[in-house]
mmCIF file of C-alpha atoms in Angstrom:
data_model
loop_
_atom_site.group_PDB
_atom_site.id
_atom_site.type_symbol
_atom_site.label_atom_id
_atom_site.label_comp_id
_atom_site.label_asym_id
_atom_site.label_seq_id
_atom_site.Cartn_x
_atom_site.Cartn_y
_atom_site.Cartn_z
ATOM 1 C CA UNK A 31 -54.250 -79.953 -37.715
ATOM 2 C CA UNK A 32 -56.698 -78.257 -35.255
ATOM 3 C CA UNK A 33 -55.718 -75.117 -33.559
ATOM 4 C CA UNK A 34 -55.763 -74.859 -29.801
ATOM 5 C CA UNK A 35 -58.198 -73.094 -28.200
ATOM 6 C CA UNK A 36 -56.992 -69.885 -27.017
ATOM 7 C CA UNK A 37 -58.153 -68.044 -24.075
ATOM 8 C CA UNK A 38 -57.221 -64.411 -24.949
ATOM 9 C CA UNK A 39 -59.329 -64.788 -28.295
ATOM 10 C CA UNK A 40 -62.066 -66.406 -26.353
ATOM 11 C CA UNK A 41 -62.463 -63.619 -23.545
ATOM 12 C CA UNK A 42 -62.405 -60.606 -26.045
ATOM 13 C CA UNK A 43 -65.085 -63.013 -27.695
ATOM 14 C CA UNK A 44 -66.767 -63.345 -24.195
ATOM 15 C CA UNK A 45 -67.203 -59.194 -23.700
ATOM 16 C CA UNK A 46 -67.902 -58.369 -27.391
ATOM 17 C CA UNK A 47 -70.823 -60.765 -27.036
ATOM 18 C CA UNK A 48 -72.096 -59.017 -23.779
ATOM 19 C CA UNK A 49 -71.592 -55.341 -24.737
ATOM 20 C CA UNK A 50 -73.538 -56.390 -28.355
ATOM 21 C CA UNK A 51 -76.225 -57.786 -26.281
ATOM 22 C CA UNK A 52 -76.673 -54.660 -25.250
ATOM 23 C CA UNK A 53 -76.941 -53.218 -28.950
ATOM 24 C CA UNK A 54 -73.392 -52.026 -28.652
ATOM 25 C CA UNK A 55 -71.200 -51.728 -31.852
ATOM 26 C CA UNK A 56 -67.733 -53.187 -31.239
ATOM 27 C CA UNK A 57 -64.924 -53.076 -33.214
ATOM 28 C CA UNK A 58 -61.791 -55.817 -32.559
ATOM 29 C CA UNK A 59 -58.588 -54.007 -32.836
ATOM 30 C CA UNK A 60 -56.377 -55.758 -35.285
ATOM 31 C CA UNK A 61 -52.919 -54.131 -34.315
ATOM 32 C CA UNK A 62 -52.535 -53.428 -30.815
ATOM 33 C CA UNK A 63 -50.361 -50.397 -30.596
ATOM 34 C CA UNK A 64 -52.028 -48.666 -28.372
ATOM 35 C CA UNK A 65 -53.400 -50.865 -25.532
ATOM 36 C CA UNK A 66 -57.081 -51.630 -25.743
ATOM 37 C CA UNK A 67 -58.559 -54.726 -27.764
ATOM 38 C CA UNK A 68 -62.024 -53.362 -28.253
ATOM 39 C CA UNK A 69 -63.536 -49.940 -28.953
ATOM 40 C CA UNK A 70 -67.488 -50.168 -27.739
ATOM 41 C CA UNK A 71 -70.005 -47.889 -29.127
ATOM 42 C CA UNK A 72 -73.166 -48.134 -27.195
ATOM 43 C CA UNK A 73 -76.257 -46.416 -28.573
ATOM 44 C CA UNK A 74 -78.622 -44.151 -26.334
ATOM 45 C CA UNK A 75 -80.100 -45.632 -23.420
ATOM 46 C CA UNK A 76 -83.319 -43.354 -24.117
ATOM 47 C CA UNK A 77 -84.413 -42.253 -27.856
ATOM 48 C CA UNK A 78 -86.347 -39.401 -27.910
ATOM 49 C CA UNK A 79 -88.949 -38.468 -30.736
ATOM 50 C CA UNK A 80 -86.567 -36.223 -32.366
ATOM 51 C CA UNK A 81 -83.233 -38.389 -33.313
ATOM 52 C CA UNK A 82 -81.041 -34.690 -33.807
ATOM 53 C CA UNK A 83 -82.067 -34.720 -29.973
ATOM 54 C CA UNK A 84 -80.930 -38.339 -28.913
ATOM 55 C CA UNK A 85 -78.085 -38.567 -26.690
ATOM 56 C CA UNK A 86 -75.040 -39.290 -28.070
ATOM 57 C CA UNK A 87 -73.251 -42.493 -28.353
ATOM 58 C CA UNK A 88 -71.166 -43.615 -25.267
ATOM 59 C CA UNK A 89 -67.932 -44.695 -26.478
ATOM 60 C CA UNK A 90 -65.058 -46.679 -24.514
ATOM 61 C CA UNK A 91 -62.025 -48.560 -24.949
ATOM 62 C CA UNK A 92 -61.329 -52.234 -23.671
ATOM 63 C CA UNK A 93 -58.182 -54.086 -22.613
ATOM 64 C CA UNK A 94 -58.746 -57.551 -22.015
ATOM 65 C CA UNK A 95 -56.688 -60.001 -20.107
ATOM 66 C CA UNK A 96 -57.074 -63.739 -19.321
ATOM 67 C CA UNK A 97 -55.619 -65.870 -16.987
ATOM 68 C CA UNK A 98 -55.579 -69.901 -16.978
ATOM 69 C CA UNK A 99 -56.441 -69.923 -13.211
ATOM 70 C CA UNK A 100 -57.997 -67.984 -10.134
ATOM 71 C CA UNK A 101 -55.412 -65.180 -9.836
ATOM 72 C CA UNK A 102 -57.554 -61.853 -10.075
ATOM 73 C CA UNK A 103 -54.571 -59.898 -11.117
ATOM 74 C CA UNK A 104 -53.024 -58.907 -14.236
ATOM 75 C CA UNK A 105 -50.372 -56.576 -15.760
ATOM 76 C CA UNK A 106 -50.429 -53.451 -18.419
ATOM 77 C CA UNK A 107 -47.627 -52.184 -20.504
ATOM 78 C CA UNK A 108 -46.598 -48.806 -18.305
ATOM 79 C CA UNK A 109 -47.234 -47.176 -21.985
ATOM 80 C CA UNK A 110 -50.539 -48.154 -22.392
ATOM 81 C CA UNK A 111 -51.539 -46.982 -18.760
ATOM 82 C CA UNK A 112 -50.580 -43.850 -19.540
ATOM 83 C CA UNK A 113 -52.492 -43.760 -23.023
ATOM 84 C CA UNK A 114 -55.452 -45.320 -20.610
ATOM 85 C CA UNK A 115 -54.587 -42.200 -18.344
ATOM 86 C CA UNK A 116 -54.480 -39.423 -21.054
ATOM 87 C CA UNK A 117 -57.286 -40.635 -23.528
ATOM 88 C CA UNK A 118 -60.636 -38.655 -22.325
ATOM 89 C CA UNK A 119 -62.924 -41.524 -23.336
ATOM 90 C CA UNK A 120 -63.491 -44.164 -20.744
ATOM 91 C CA UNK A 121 -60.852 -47.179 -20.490
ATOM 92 C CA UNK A 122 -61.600 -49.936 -18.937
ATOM 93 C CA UNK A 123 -59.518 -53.284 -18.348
ATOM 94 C CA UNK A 124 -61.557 -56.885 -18.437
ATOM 95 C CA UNK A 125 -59.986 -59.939 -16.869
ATOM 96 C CA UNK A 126 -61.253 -63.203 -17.722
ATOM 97 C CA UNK A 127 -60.136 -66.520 -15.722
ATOM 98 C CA UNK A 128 -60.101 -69.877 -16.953
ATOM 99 C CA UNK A 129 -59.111 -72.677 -14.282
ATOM 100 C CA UNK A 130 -60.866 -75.151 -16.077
ATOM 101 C CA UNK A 131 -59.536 -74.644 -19.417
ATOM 102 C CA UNK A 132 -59.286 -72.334 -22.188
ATOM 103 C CA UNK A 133 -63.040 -72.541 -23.684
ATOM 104 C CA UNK A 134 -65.120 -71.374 -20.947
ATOM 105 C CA UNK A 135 -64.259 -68.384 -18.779
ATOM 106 C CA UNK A 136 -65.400 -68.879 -14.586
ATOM 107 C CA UNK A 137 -65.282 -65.014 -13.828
ATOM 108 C CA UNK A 138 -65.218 -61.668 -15.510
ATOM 109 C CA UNK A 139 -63.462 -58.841 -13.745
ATOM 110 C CA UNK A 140 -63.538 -54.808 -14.485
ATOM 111 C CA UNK A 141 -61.076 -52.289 -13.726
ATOM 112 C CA UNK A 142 -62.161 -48.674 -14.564
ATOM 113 C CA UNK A 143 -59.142 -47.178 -15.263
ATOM 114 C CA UNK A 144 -59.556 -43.078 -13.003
ATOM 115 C CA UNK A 145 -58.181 -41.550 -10.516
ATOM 116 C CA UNK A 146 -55.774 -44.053 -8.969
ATOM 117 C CA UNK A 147 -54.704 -46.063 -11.172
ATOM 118 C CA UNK A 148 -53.950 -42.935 -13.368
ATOM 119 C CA UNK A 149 -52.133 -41.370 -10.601
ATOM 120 C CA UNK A 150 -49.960 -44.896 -10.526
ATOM 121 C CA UNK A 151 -49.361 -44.997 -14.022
ATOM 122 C CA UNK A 152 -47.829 -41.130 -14.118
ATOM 123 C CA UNK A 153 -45.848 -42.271 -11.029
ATOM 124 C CA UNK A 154 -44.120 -44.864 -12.351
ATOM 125 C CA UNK A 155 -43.666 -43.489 -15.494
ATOM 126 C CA UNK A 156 -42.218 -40.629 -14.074
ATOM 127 C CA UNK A 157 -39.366 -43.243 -11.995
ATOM 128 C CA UNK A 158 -39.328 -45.205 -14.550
ATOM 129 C CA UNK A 159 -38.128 -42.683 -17.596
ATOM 130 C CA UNK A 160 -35.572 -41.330 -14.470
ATOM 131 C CA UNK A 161 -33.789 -44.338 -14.507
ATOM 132 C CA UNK A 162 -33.612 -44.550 -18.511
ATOM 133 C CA UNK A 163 -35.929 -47.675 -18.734
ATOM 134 C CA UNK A 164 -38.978 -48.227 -21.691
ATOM 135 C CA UNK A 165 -41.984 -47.482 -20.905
ATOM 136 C CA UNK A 166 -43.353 -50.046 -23.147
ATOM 137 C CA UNK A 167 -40.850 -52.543 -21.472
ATOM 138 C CA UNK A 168 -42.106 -52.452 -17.888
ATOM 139 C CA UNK A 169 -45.488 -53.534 -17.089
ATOM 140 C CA UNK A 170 -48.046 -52.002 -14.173
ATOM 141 C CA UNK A 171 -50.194 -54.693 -11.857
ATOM 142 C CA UNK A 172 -53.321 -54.941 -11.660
ATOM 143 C CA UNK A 173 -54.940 -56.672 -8.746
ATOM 144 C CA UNK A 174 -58.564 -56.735 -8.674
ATOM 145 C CA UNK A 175 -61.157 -57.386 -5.551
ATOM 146 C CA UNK A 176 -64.222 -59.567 -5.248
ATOM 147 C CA UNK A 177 -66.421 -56.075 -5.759
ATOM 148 C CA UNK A 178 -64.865 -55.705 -9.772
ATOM 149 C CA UNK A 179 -66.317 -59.405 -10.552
ATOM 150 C CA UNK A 180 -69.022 -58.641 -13.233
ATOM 151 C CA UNK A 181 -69.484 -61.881 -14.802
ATOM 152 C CA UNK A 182 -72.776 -61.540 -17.111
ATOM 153 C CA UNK A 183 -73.686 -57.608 -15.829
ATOM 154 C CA UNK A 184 -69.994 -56.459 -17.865
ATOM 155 C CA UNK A 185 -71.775 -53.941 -20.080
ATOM 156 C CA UNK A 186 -74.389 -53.287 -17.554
ATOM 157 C CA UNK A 187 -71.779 -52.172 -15.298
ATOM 158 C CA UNK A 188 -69.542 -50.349 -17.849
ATOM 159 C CA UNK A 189 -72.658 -48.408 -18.663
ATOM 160 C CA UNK A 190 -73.424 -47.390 -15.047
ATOM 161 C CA UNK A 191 -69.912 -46.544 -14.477
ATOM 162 C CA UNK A 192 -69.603 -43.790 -17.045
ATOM 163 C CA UNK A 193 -73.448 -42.868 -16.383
ATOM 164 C CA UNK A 194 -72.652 -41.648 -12.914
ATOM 165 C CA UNK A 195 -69.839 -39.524 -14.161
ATOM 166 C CA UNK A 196 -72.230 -37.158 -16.337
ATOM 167 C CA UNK A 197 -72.350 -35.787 -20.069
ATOM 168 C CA UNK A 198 -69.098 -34.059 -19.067
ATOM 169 C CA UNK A 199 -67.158 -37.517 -18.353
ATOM 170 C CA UNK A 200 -63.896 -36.123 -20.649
ATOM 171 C CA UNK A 201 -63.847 -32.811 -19.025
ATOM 172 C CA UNK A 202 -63.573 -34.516 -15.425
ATOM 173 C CA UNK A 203 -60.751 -37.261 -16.721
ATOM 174 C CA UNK A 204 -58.568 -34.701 -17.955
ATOM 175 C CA UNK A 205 -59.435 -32.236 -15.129
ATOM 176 C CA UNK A 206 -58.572 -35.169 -12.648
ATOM 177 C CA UNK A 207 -55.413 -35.848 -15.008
ATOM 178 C CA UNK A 208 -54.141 -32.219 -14.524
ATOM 179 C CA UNK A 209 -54.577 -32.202 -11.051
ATOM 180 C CA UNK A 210 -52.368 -35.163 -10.223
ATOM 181 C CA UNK A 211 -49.330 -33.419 -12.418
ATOM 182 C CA UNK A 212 -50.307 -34.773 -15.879
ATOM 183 C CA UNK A 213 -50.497 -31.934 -17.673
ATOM 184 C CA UNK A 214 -48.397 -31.319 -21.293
ATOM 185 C CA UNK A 215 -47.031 -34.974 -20.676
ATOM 186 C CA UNK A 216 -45.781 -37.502 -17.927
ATOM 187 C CA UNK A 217 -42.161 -35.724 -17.624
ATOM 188 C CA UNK A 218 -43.930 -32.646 -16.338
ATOM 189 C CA UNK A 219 -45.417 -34.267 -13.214
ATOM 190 C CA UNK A 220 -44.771 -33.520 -9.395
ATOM 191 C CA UNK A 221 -46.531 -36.338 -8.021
ATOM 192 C CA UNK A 222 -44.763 -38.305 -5.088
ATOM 193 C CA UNK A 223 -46.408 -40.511 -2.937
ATOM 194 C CA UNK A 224 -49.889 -41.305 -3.869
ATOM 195 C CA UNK A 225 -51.928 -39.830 -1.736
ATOM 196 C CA UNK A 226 -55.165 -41.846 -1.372
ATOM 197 C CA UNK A 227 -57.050 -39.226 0.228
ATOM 198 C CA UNK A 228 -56.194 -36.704 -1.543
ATOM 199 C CA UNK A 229 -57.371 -38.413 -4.700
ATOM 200 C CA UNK A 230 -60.737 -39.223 -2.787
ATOM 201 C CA UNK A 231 -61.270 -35.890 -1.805
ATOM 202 C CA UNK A 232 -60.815 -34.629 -5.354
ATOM 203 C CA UNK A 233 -63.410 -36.896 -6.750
ATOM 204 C CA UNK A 234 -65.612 -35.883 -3.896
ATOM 205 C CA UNK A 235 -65.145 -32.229 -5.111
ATOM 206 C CA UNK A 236 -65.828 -33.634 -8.487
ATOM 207 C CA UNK A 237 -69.179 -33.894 -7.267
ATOM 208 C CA UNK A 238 -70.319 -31.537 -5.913
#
């Protein structure tokens, strides 16, 4: 009897293949307890003459989702978003559609999980332990836009994405993380309403 194909398997298939094309080490996680599907190790984008000197790897952790039409959105475990939120090196969360069937994907999409989806996450978390409810029971949407459809460029784009953040990329996550409330853990947090612009502005100062 011949097994079905099966979408999930074939999209964390799809972005293995386009981060290793890249010369990317990737590593399928066999028990998912804590959220991502991949970990990606890409090697320097520049060697030097000196390897002690090369830069070092740039690590990152994948979720990947599928869906068996056009809908651009997805959902998280609320527990895993706030592992996403809390773990320094970049997260990231791939969705891959299939309307036509579950052997080859139509789109690609990439959510870099920072400043506000982290300060949704801690939000929710925050109602959601105040009314006695699992975290690991009540899931977080995702919605992507036309702009986070990657298709081929995925590990392109994951690369340029953590580039433009700097050496110090784990330094600014968790200083962006204490800033919206998430400091010893998610019970500790003030935040109410998100605050868009507020969460702009700090990445702006981020900058500078």
């Amino acid at each position: 009897m011949s097994r079905r194909p099966r979408p999930d398997r074939n999209a964390e298939g799809e972005v293995a293949r386009l981060c290793r094309a890249l010369g990317a080490s990737v590593q399928n996680v066999t028990e998912d307890d804590h959220g991502w599907d991949l970990l990606v190790e890409f090697p320097p984008r520049i060697d030097t003459a000196f390897p002690d000197l090369d830069p070092p790897l740039t690590r990152c952790l994948i979720q990947v989702k599928s869906a068996q039409s056009r809908r651009t959105s997805t959902r998280v475990k609320l527990s895993n978003a706030l592992k996403f939120a809390n773990d320094p090196a970049p997260c990231f969360v791939v969705l891959a559609t299939y309307p036509s069937g579950p052997k080859k994907h139509e789109a690609l999409y990439l959510r870099h999980i920072w400043a506000t989806d982290m300060a949704q996450a801690l939000r929710a978390a925050r109602e959601t332990a105040s009314e006695g409810r699992q975290l690991n029971l009540t899931k977080l949407p995702i919605a992507f836009n036309a702009t986070e459809r990657v298709d081929e460029h995925l590990a392109e784009t994951i690369l340029d994405v953590i580039g433009r953040e700097g050496s110090n990329y784990g330094q600014k996550k968790k200083t962006l993380a204490d800033s919206l409330g998430y400091e010893a853990g998610w019970g500790r947090g003030q935040l109410g309403r998100i605050d868009i612009h507020r969460i702009q502005s700090m990445e702006a100062a981020m900058w500078m």
